[in-house]
Amino acid sequence: MIPAEAIDHIEVLRDGAASQYGADGIAGVVNIILKKTVSHLDMDAQTGANAYNGDGWQYQFGFDGGLPLGDDGYANLSGQMYHTDHFVQKGIDSRTGVSDDPALSLSEETRQTLSLNAGKHLTRSLELYGFATYAHRHGESYQDYRTPDILPQMYPQGFVPIEALEEQDFAITLGLKGRLPAGFKWDLNSTYGFDDDHMSLKNTANPAYYADYGSSPTKARTETFNHMQWTNDLNISRKFSLGSGRFINLSFGGQHRLEIYHIGAGDPVSYYKGGTQGFAGLMPENAGRWNRDVWAGYIDTDFHPTRKLDIDVGGRFEHYTDTGNAETGKIAARYDFTKRFAVRATISNGYRAPTLLEEHYSALNVTPFGASASLPVNSPAASSLGAQRLKAERSTSLSGGFVMEPVDNFHVSVDAYQINIRNRIAPGGSFQGGAAENAIGLTGATLPGGLASDNVTATYFANGASTRTQGLDIMADYALSLRRYGHLNLSMALNLNRTRISHLATDGTGSPFLNAQQIGYLTTASPRSKIILNAYWTIGKWSVNVRQTRYGETVNNVTYQDQAPAALQYSQSQFHRFVNTPAWLTDLEVGFQATKRIHLAVGGNNLFNVRPRRMPLENSYLGTLFYDNNSAGIPMTGGYYYGRINVSL
């Protein structure tokens, strides 16, 4: 929700971040640095489409401008308007024999974002700063086609329900920072953020409501969600010199965070006797408001016992009013043998409390032949299926590697890592048929008639397993001058990783929380390897960027659907092992500096229209959902081609 035009650069802290930044830093911290530049105005516009499909048209406009506030202040305003049309990958519907089901698609979306970043010295040693973001998003997504027999009185040709989202998101930070006489620096800031989502269905109806009242609304609000966070931070730091190039950096601080999560019910027609077609709205029984406070304190010391050795030790204590206490820490070290070669290593532990959403979220999705429910883990409905109260995730991480510059302008970094996560939170349970129907009934919901019992499922968030992830990251870049043939920047990034289950938890009935399919989502749904090769060449007014990205293999256990043999349909214990084979994707952009202030570019992402493998017909729901949407990596959208103009004033 931050406009890209507002971003100056992005910093990534990968190791031991939880000890300083808290639970959100279990896998590292991404620090987005906003622009502070003044006396300029930059504008950009881009448009393009997925040409192979002929849809998914996109366009965006953006700007970034700054003004000085006196001699020592700045104000930077950025904004973006973005729109994309529906992208639909049509397949032959097994019910009708024609391509009339657009459910395998990407949403239509319109998004407006704004960002303001400002700062000003009040005195020589006191600075006031602040930044704010605002975003509005409207999105619409196709659901499965409903055949004419669902409600012929209203839709004699059948219909496609449309899920709609209306979202408002904003955040504001105000802070003061300065210096104390003893040489300490301090930073006091407060951040308030709020996100509000209103979900609705269009082009829909409730058949049971029509049968009872002779009519049905075609549009209904189905649910609302909003989440608020108010965070207050105080950070203090000082650098102590020990002489001879040695020093100690000391930092410590405290934080308080208030979180509030709210779920609102839908219109009565959206949940009446099975609900509207597309998905059922949330009932008053599903609604509620939950909150918690988080108190934290940390201390971090970075010291150089010698000029070549740097040691960083940190610790953090947190208290959650709903999940208890957490202690995290890290020890990191780096040794520079020469200015061209250094080794580094880190050991740390992390803590992630279950989010309020994971504790309380609920939903009921109804398809033409089935239904799936997500149950609040602390509800009687989930308890009937053996659910237990969520515990926090805890992690232990080890990493080590080296950085080197063997020759000028050639940089290489290599890091190996191992991350153990205990009590990992994931959607758990593999309940179907009567057990799932009974649990859904305990929520107060009524399912529509005519559903295949084996295609009614229920899940809830659970501490499903403990995992071990091992991996290797290699990055390199080389900048070279080609003299009269311009300049060439080459870069390479390689990631190899493997995640395995080290412990599989069981529910209150003694059954494993995760089935083979859910285990696959944690272990093999993401590529085992990824390679990015990039070459950026500039000569005169021209520039060319070529990028090759290789996504490694992904494997998922996919469900047998309506066209499979009856004994396998919708099974939660027997699956088809589906493999998405590795693939290379090519991106190309050519740019031209038309004038001092105008830059033009044309390009293509996934230039040769590479797509994932299609699943067998027996694993494609209704014959139309033929891509494995739970597999990360190769997008189903194929090639995207665009043109862009940048103007700097």
XYZ file of C-alpha atoms in Angstrom:
649
model
C 0.000 0.000 0.000
C 3.061 2.278 -0.320
C 3.388 3.875 -3.779
C 6.557 2.645 -5.471
C 7.426 6.239 -6.379
C 7.879 7.040 -2.656
C 10.598 4.423 -2.105
C 14.231 5.508 -2.148
C 15.731 2.105 -1.371
C 15.087 -1.071 0.634
C 17.320 -2.531 3.340
C 17.158 -6.180 4.425
C 18.356 -7.460 7.810
C 18.308 -11.241 7.567
C 19.900 -12.578 10.740
C 18.769 -12.379 14.344
C 16.202 -9.669 13.692
C 13.632 -10.909 16.210
C 15.904 -10.017 19.129
C 15.689 -6.336 18.251
C 12.474 -5.911 16.286
C 10.200 -8.508 17.864
C 7.958 -11.260 16.588
C 7.577 -9.784 13.101
C 11.329 -10.252 12.622
C 11.378 -14.057 12.924
C 12.687 -14.370 9.341
C 14.289 -10.938 9.029
C 13.295 -7.301 8.628
C 12.576 -5.337 5.473
C 13.217 -1.630 6.054
C 11.608 0.606 3.413
C 13.424 3.947 3.210
C 11.211 6.742 1.856
C 12.509 9.571 -0.303
C 13.575 12.853 1.277
C 14.558 14.633 -1.925
C 13.358 18.201 -2.506
C 12.959 20.659 -5.409
C 11.918 18.136 -8.030
C 8.882 16.532 -9.643
C 9.031 13.086 -11.254
C 6.093 11.536 -13.125
C 5.625 8.169 -14.777
C 2.992 6.289 -16.748
C 2.904 2.650 -17.845
C 0.431 0.489 -19.697
C 0.451 -3.091 -20.918
C -1.435 -6.351 -21.216
C -1.112 -10.121 -21.282
C -1.018 -10.134 -25.055
C -1.189 -13.909 -25.517
C -4.557 -13.904 -23.731
C -5.781 -10.545 -24.924
C -6.974 -9.514 -21.454
C -5.517 -8.446 -18.120
C -4.936 -4.903 -19.425
C -3.084 -2.726 -16.918
C -2.221 0.920 -16.558
C -0.708 3.064 -13.847
C 0.254 6.693 -13.256
C 2.547 7.953 -10.545
C 4.322 11.041 -9.266
C 6.886 12.041 -6.661
C 7.716 15.603 -5.655
C 9.523 17.346 -2.840
C 9.822 20.798 -1.314
C 12.339 22.148 1.219
C 11.088 23.240 4.637
C 13.526 26.023 5.385
C 17.224 25.200 5.269
C 17.062 21.905 7.183
C 13.679 20.357 6.449
C 11.968 18.388 3.720
C 8.503 17.332 2.576
C 8.046 14.628 -0.038
C 4.664 13.684 -1.549
C 4.167 10.605 -3.739
C 1.165 8.910 -5.268
C 0.081 6.221 -7.685
C -3.072 5.177 -9.523
C -3.118 1.544 -10.686
C -5.708 -0.519 -12.550
C -5.793 -4.029 -13.983
C -8.627 -5.732 -15.820
C -9.726 -9.296 -15.180
C -7.367 -11.969 -16.458
C -9.308 -15.149 -17.289
C -7.814 -18.528 -18.184
C -10.826 -20.375 -19.565
C -11.256 -24.118 -19.657
C -13.988 -26.438 -20.862
C -16.655 -26.779 -18.152
C -17.445 -30.463 -17.599
C -21.106 -29.597 -16.921
C -21.764 -27.664 -20.125
C -19.029 -28.629 -22.566
C -18.170 -24.973 -23.290
C -15.828 -22.327 -21.873
C -18.323 -20.532 -19.650
C -16.630 -20.698 -16.223
C -14.190 -17.803 -15.559
C -13.254 -18.975 -12.033
C -9.593 -19.580 -13.004
C -8.769 -15.894 -13.159
C -7.120 -12.931 -11.505
C -9.134 -10.108 -10.020
C -9.932 -6.777 -11.539
C -8.390 -4.150 -9.270
C -8.251 -0.371 -8.991
C -5.901 1.080 -6.382
C -4.981 4.629 -5.378
C -2.090 5.209 -2.979
C -0.590 8.321 -1.404
C 2.484 8.883 0.764
C 3.823 11.920 2.633
C 7.259 11.996 4.256
C 8.466 15.100 6.116
C 11.023 16.239 8.669
C 12.217 19.488 10.223
C 14.728 20.507 12.896
C 13.009 22.385 15.708
C 16.341 23.155 17.346
C 19.925 22.225 16.565
C 19.572 18.951 18.507
C 15.854 18.217 18.118
C 14.131 16.977 14.925
C 10.423 16.442 14.276
C 9.590 13.905 11.584
C 6.611 12.015 10.291
C 5.249 9.990 7.417
C 1.784 8.877 6.393
C 0.263 6.567 3.798
C -3.278 6.229 2.516
C -4.681 3.701 0.075
C -8.035 2.767 -1.390
C -8.578 -0.453 -3.292
C -11.564 -1.847 -5.145
C -11.355 -5.398 -6.433
C -13.707 -7.856 -8.120
C -13.162 -11.588 -8.572
C -15.166 -14.141 -10.547
C -16.637 -17.177 -8.790
C -17.679 -20.484 -10.412
C -20.400 -20.394 -13.054
C -23.847 -21.410 -11.758
C -25.922 -23.418 -14.209
C -29.501 -22.360 -15.123
C -31.093 -24.973 -12.822
C -29.802 -23.158 -9.694
C -32.351 -20.329 -9.968
C -34.019 -20.289 -13.410
C -36.648 -17.758 -12.278
C -33.945 -15.081 -11.965
C -31.099 -16.386 -14.146
C -32.470 -18.538 -16.986
C -29.044 -18.496 -18.697
C -27.107 -19.224 -15.508
C -24.841 -16.721 -13.782
C -21.360 -16.015 -12.421
C -21.287 -14.485 -8.922
C -18.719 -11.733 -8.439
C -16.887 -11.218 -5.155
C -16.136 -7.539 -4.490
C -13.720 -5.894 -2.067
C -13.747 -2.302 -0.877
C -10.646 -1.519 1.182
C -9.423 1.557 3.016
C -5.935 1.519 4.523
C -3.972 4.253 6.264
C -1.071 4.691 8.656
C 0.606 7.693 10.227
C 3.848 8.016 12.211
C 4.983 11.037 14.211
C 8.339 11.136 15.948
C 10.914 13.236 17.723
C 14.615 12.479 17.830
C 17.551 14.279 19.286
C 20.697 14.180 21.403
C 21.285 14.221 25.137
C 24.268 16.016 26.765
C 25.937 12.704 27.671
C 26.253 11.761 23.996
C 23.189 9.545 23.817
C 20.832 9.692 20.820
C 17.123 9.130 21.342
C 14.129 8.514 19.082
C 10.519 8.598 20.323
C 7.761 7.796 17.828
C 4.151 6.693 17.620
C 2.455 4.863 14.717
C -1.262 4.340 14.186
C -2.410 2.073 11.374
C -5.848 0.867 10.290
C -7.114 -1.398 7.517
C -10.836 -1.842 6.758
C -12.222 -4.420 4.303
C -15.848 -4.655 3.183
C -16.661 -7.835 1.250
C -19.763 -8.282 -0.890
C -21.230 -10.377 -3.699
C -22.703 -9.065 -6.947
C -24.696 -10.887 -9.631
C -25.783 -13.460 -7.066
C -28.914 -14.693 -5.268
C -29.998 -16.876 -2.356
C -32.214 -19.729 -3.702
C -33.631 -20.542 -0.242
C -34.513 -16.903 0.331
C -36.211 -16.779 -3.084
C -38.191 -19.949 -2.298
C -39.462 -18.464 0.992
C -40.082 -14.859 -0.061
C -40.531 -14.927 -3.852
C -37.515 -12.729 -4.560
C -33.850 -12.376 -3.674
C -31.402 -9.452 -3.693
C -28.727 -9.770 -6.369
C -26.151 -7.918 -4.277
C -25.324 -8.391 -0.606
C -22.637 -7.459 1.884
C -21.125 -10.702 3.150
C -18.668 -9.619 5.879
C -16.389 -6.866 7.103
C -12.909 -7.109 8.583
C -10.750 -4.421 10.107
C -7.479 -4.447 11.968
C -5.876 -1.650 13.982
C -2.403 -1.307 15.458
C -1.102 1.531 17.624
C 2.630 1.262 18.357
C 4.762 3.498 20.562
C 8.577 3.201 20.520
C 11.455 4.710 22.464
C 14.974 3.913 21.245
C 18.220 5.162 22.825
C 21.750 4.605 21.509
C 25.330 5.712 22.055
C 28.726 4.938 20.560
C 31.631 4.495 23.002
C 35.163 4.766 21.632
C 37.772 2.395 23.054
C 40.690 3.836 21.060
C 42.830 2.218 18.360
C 39.827 1.814 16.059
C 37.804 -0.098 18.640
C 34.354 0.958 19.798
C 31.048 -0.223 21.283
C 27.616 0.680 19.918
C 24.976 0.374 22.633
C 21.260 0.606 21.901
C 18.225 -0.175 24.025
C 14.568 0.705 24.103
C 10.970 -0.235 24.784
C 7.723 -0.630 22.903
C 4.002 -0.868 23.527
C 1.594 -2.101 20.848
C -2.194 -2.274 20.967
C -3.899 -4.518 18.397
C -7.648 -4.670 17.708
C -9.258 -7.097 15.222
C -12.924 -6.891 14.300
C -15.206 -9.160 12.255
C -18.622 -7.891 11.168
C -21.578 -9.993 9.982
C -23.052 -9.793 6.511
C -26.561 -8.886 5.441
C -29.135 -11.480 6.595
C -29.785 -12.655 3.026
C -26.072 -13.508 2.675
C -26.268 -16.280 5.320
C -29.967 -17.221 5.281
C -30.407 -21.033 4.926
C -27.135 -21.737 3.159
C -26.412 -18.236 1.995
C -25.843 -16.487 -1.269
C -24.340 -18.230 -4.283
C -20.566 -17.723 -4.402
C -20.001 -17.937 -0.678
C -22.093 -17.519 2.419
C -21.855 -14.362 4.478
C -20.742 -14.381 8.093
C -23.461 -14.643 10.724
C -23.727 -12.576 13.900
C -22.363 -15.640 15.732
C -19.116 -15.270 13.727
C -18.750 -11.566 14.475
C -16.738 -10.094 17.304
C -14.030 -7.742 18.456
C -10.755 -8.872 19.992
C -7.732 -6.995 21.255
C -4.401 -7.494 22.980
C -1.502 -5.460 24.328
C 2.153 -6.234 23.698
C 4.899 -4.813 25.954
C 8.540 -5.192 24.970
C 12.072 -4.105 25.807
C 15.395 -4.796 24.061
C 19.121 -4.211 24.380
C 21.757 -4.601 21.668
C 25.531 -4.171 21.787
C 27.782 -4.086 18.757
C 31.455 -3.935 19.633
C 34.879 -4.262 17.992
C 37.330 -5.969 20.371
C 39.831 -5.638 17.507
C 39.771 -3.694 14.272
C 38.968 -6.812 12.264
C 36.466 -8.497 14.570
C 32.887 -7.272 15.043
C 30.570 -8.971 17.572
C 26.867 -8.177 17.965
C 24.880 -9.458 20.961
C 21.227 -8.634 21.523
C 18.194 -9.699 23.498
C 14.500 -8.841 23.717
C 11.689 -9.579 26.154
C 8.016 -9.396 25.144
C 4.775 -9.877 27.023
C 1.568 -10.653 25.136
C -1.612 -10.319 27.149
C -3.115 -13.311 25.309
C -0.149 -15.680 24.828
C 2.331 -14.856 27.600
C 6.044 -14.054 27.605
C 8.785 -14.442 25.040
C 12.554 -14.095 25.239
C 14.675 -13.862 22.122
C 18.370 -13.269 21.539
C 21.190 -13.362 19.021
C 24.960 -13.568 18.766
C 26.506 -12.489 15.480
C 30.151 -12.091 14.488
C 32.111 -10.925 11.462
C 35.845 -11.098 10.886
C 37.543 -9.155 8.081
C 40.732 -10.994 7.130
C 41.460 -8.352 4.501
C 39.509 -5.547 2.889
C 38.512 -8.083 0.221
C 37.473 -11.088 2.327
C 35.365 -11.535 5.473
C 33.483 -14.348 7.185
C 30.307 -14.020 9.282
C 28.030 -16.198 11.404
C 24.887 -15.800 13.508
C 22.924 -17.872 15.978
C 19.545 -16.580 17.153
C 16.121 -17.599 18.310
C 12.739 -16.126 17.415
C 9.150 -16.002 18.611
C 5.929 -15.401 16.695
C 2.663 -15.181 18.581
C -0.460 -16.286 16.715
C -2.122 -13.308 15.091
C -5.590 -12.247 16.132
C -6.765 -13.336 12.691
C -5.351 -16.844 13.152
C -7.159 -17.108 16.479
C -10.565 -15.786 15.399
C -11.017 -15.822 11.592
C -13.962 -17.754 10.136
C -15.377 -18.196 6.642
C -17.747 -20.462 4.690
C -17.254 -20.937 0.953
C -19.960 -22.729 -1.051
C -19.245 -24.107 -4.547
C -21.762 -25.697 -6.939
C -21.146 -29.177 -5.464
C -19.390 -28.581 -2.154
C -18.464 -26.297 0.704
C -15.376 -25.502 2.766
C -15.304 -23.820 6.152
C -12.532 -22.144 8.108
C -13.449 -22.372 11.800
C -12.171 -20.174 14.660
C -9.755 -22.387 16.572
C -11.256 -21.507 19.966
C -14.868 -22.118 18.882
C -17.085 -25.094 19.884
C -17.207 -25.999 16.189
C -13.425 -26.420 15.957
C -13.288 -28.094 19.386
C -15.691 -30.764 18.100
C -12.962 -31.640 15.576
C -10.213 -31.811 18.203
C -8.883 -28.245 17.974
C -6.589 -26.982 20.709
C -5.616 -23.468 21.751
C -2.871 -22.003 19.557
C 0.650 -21.728 20.928
C 3.313 -19.340 19.673
C 5.831 -20.388 17.056
C 9.439 -20.528 18.250
C 12.497 -20.723 16.069
C 16.234 -21.345 16.252
C 18.387 -20.115 13.389
C 21.984 -20.764 12.423
C 23.715 -19.065 9.504
C 27.236 -18.573 8.281
C 29.016 -17.406 5.183
C 31.554 -15.125 3.615
C 31.766 -11.997 1.477
C 34.592 -11.168 -0.861
C 35.732 -8.815 -3.603
C 38.350 -10.848 -5.507
C 38.908 -8.000 -7.989
C 37.651 -4.433 -8.171
C 33.893 -4.121 -8.837
C 33.270 -7.873 -8.423
C 31.363 -8.807 -5.252
C 30.380 -12.273 -4.032
C 28.480 -13.357 -0.924
C 27.719 -16.928 0.120
C 25.515 -17.851 3.097
C 24.280 -21.198 4.390
C 21.437 -21.333 6.900
C 19.292 -23.644 8.965
C 15.993 -22.560 10.554
C 14.073 -24.782 12.952
C 10.497 -23.657 13.669
C 8.479 -25.344 16.404
C 4.687 -25.232 16.683
C 4.312 -23.895 13.164
C 0.861 -22.397 12.578
C -0.989 -23.545 9.470
C -4.548 -24.388 8.397
C -4.959 -27.862 9.872
C -7.404 -30.707 10.018
C -8.618 -32.813 7.122
C -12.263 -33.208 8.038
C -14.936 -33.954 5.482
C -18.403 -35.401 5.199
C -20.506 -35.793 8.320
C -17.862 -34.529 10.767
C -17.381 -31.332 8.761
C -21.139 -30.841 8.294
C -21.754 -31.221 12.031
C -18.988 -28.737 12.861
C -20.367 -26.213 10.390
C -23.786 -26.702 11.968
C -22.337 -25.787 15.371
C -21.480 -22.340 13.997
C -25.196 -21.782 13.342
C -24.839 -22.025 9.567
C -27.102 -24.065 7.296
C -25.675 -25.654 4.162
C -27.732 -25.638 0.950
C -29.070 -28.935 -0.329
C -27.606 -30.927 -3.184
C -23.954 -30.815 -2.045
C -21.713 -33.859 -2.320
C -21.110 -34.849 1.302
C -17.499 -35.868 0.629
C -16.904 -32.399 -0.832
C -17.814 -30.625 2.412
C -14.632 -29.883 4.374
C -13.642 -27.965 7.487
C -10.265 -26.667 8.709
C -8.910 -24.435 11.462
C -5.548 -22.876 12.251
C -3.409 -25.215 14.318
C 0.145 -25.757 15.536
C 0.379 -28.415 12.906
C 4.061 -29.287 12.732
C 7.670 -28.426 13.435
C 9.891 -27.855 10.414
C 13.561 -27.594 9.526
C 14.601 -25.444 6.570
C 18.149 -25.664 5.225
C 19.407 -23.519 2.415
C 22.182 -21.766 0.564
C 22.214 -18.224 -0.867
C 24.831 -17.114 -3.387
C 24.888 -13.576 -4.792
C 27.372 -11.931 -7.111
C 27.612 -8.738 -9.154
C 30.223 -7.331 -11.505
C 30.362 -3.868 -13.068
C 32.655 -3.390 -16.038
C 33.379 -0.674 -18.540
C 33.251 -1.566 -22.240
C 34.841 1.783 -23.134
C 33.245 3.065 -26.328
C 30.730 0.211 -26.140
C 29.210 1.475 -22.903
C 28.896 -0.079 -19.440
C 27.665 -3.521 -18.410
C 26.414 -4.573 -14.968
C 26.044 -8.315 -14.392
C 24.414 -9.945 -11.374
C 23.460 -13.416 -10.221
C 21.370 -14.667 -7.306
C 20.929 -18.335 -6.410
C 18.837 -19.866 -3.644
C 18.748 -23.575 -2.805
C 16.499 -24.694 0.032
C 14.743 -27.691 1.515
C 12.036 -27.784 4.186
C 11.227 -31.021 6.025
C 8.801 -31.950 8.777
C 10.668 -32.737 12.002
C 7.538 -33.338 14.100
C 3.887 -33.803 13.141
C 1.407 -32.762 15.826
C -1.874 -34.498 16.627
C -5.260 -33.110 17.613
C -7.371 -33.936 20.667
C -8.553 -37.160 19.029
C -5.003 -38.393 18.354
C -5.181 -37.771 14.599
C -2.426 -35.852 12.769
C -3.266 -32.184 12.274
C -1.939 -32.173 8.722
C -2.621 -34.589 5.895
C -0.241 -35.220 2.997
C -1.638 -32.283 1.045
C -1.197 -29.809 3.895
C 2.312 -31.105 4.568
C 3.107 -30.383 0.930
C 1.994 -26.772 1.313
C 4.704 -26.348 3.973
C 7.484 -28.373 2.366
C 7.299 -28.631 -1.435
C 4.836 -25.996 -2.730
C 7.643 -23.428 -3.013
C 10.503 -23.944 -5.502
C 13.472 -25.911 -4.164
C 15.715 -23.557 -6.120
C 15.587 -20.169 -7.777
C 18.164 -18.525 -10.033
C 18.118 -14.918 -11.260
C 20.637 -13.808 -13.909
C 20.602 -10.142 -14.910
C 22.503 -8.051 -17.417
C 22.080 -4.263 -17.657
C 23.852 -2.567 -20.561
C 23.986 1.189 -21.194
C 25.463 2.946 -24.205
C 24.816 6.576 -25.003
C 21.102 7.286 -24.657
C 20.145 3.601 -24.821
C 19.790 0.956 -22.123
C 18.941 -2.744 -22.311
C 18.055 -4.975 -19.353
C 17.789 -8.749 -19.754
C 16.801 -11.012 -16.875
C 16.581 -14.809 -16.803
C 14.727 -16.350 -13.852
C 14.614 -20.077 -13.237
C 11.971 -21.450 -10.878
C 12.791 -24.896 -9.545
C 10.493 -27.851 -9.144
C 7.390 -27.710 -6.952
C 5.356 -30.722 -5.829
C 1.846 -30.791 -4.402
C -0.616 -33.492 -3.493
C -3.732 -32.343 -5.337
C -7.313 -33.413 -4.683
C -9.190 -35.753 -6.989
C -12.172 -33.805 -8.307
C -15.561 -34.501 -9.833
C -14.229 -36.250 -12.960
C -12.117 -38.783 -11.048
C -13.360 -42.309 -10.197
C -16.042 -42.162 -7.504
C -13.805 -43.854 -4.887
C -11.247 -41.055 -5.178
C -13.459 -37.985 -5.525
C -12.684 -35.281 -2.935
C -10.604 -37.711 -0.843
C -8.643 -36.210 2.056
C -6.280 -39.183 2.303
C -5.539 -40.153 -1.316
C -4.047 -37.532 -3.618
C -2.385 -37.207 -6.984
C 1.300 -36.238 -6.734
C 1.534 -33.346 -9.171
C 4.920 -31.969 -10.229
C 5.473 -28.535 -11.733
C 8.739 -28.977 -13.615
C 11.424 -26.243 -13.567
C 11.171 -23.414 -16.073
C 13.143 -20.391 -17.259
C 11.346 -17.038 -17.639
C 12.820 -14.196 -19.706
C 12.278 -10.483 -19.080
C 13.501 -7.792 -21.474
C 13.365 -3.984 -21.349
C 14.798 -1.458 -23.805
C 15.040 2.185 -22.726
C 15.837 5.437 -24.534
C 16.656 8.851 -23.029
C 14.682 10.936 -25.525
C 15.542 14.261 -23.883
C 17.208 15.396 -20.684
C 13.864 15.098 -18.896
C 12.043 12.306 -20.773
C 12.867 8.590 -20.705
C 10.969 6.003 -22.758
C 10.943 2.214 -22.313
C 9.236 -0.845 -23.778
C 9.508 -4.342 -22.399
C 8.091 -7.736 -21.727
C 7.950 -9.886 -18.614
C 7.913 -13.628 -19.296
C 8.664 -12.778 -22.899
C 8.082 -16.277 -24.270
C 4.782 -16.903 -22.440
C 5.926 -19.741 -20.165
C 3.073 -21.222 -18.083
C 2.813 -23.874 -15.371
C 1.949 -27.449 -16.272
C -1.758 -28.264 -16.463
C -3.148 -30.746 -13.982
C -4.887 -33.911 -15.221
C -8.609 -33.559 -15.901
C -9.450 -35.715 -12.873
C -7.738 -33.141 -10.628
C -9.313 -30.082 -12.281
C -12.460 -28.964 -10.480
C -15.318 -28.792 -13.026
C -12.637 -29.186 -15.694
C -11.822 -25.466 -15.521
C -9.417 -25.096 -12.549
C -6.531 -26.813 -14.302
C -3.592 -24.965 -12.702
C -2.242 -25.758 -9.241
C -2.987 -22.469 -7.482
C -1.223 -23.640 -4.302
C 2.149 -23.853 -6.044
C 4.433 -20.821 -5.842
C 6.641 -19.790 -8.730
C 5.640 -19.783 -12.403
C 2.605 -17.495 -12.866
C -0.391 -18.624 -14.893
C -0.652 -15.226 -16.605
C 2.037 -15.846 -19.214
C 3.675 -12.974 -21.050
C 3.055 -9.340 -20.111
C 4.116 -6.532 -22.472
C 4.273 -2.860 -21.607
C 5.400 0.632 -22.454
C 6.502 3.316 -19.970
C 7.368 7.001 -19.942
C 9.225 8.848 -17.163
C 9.323 12.632 -16.956
C 11.581 14.543 -14.548
C 11.012 18.268 -13.979
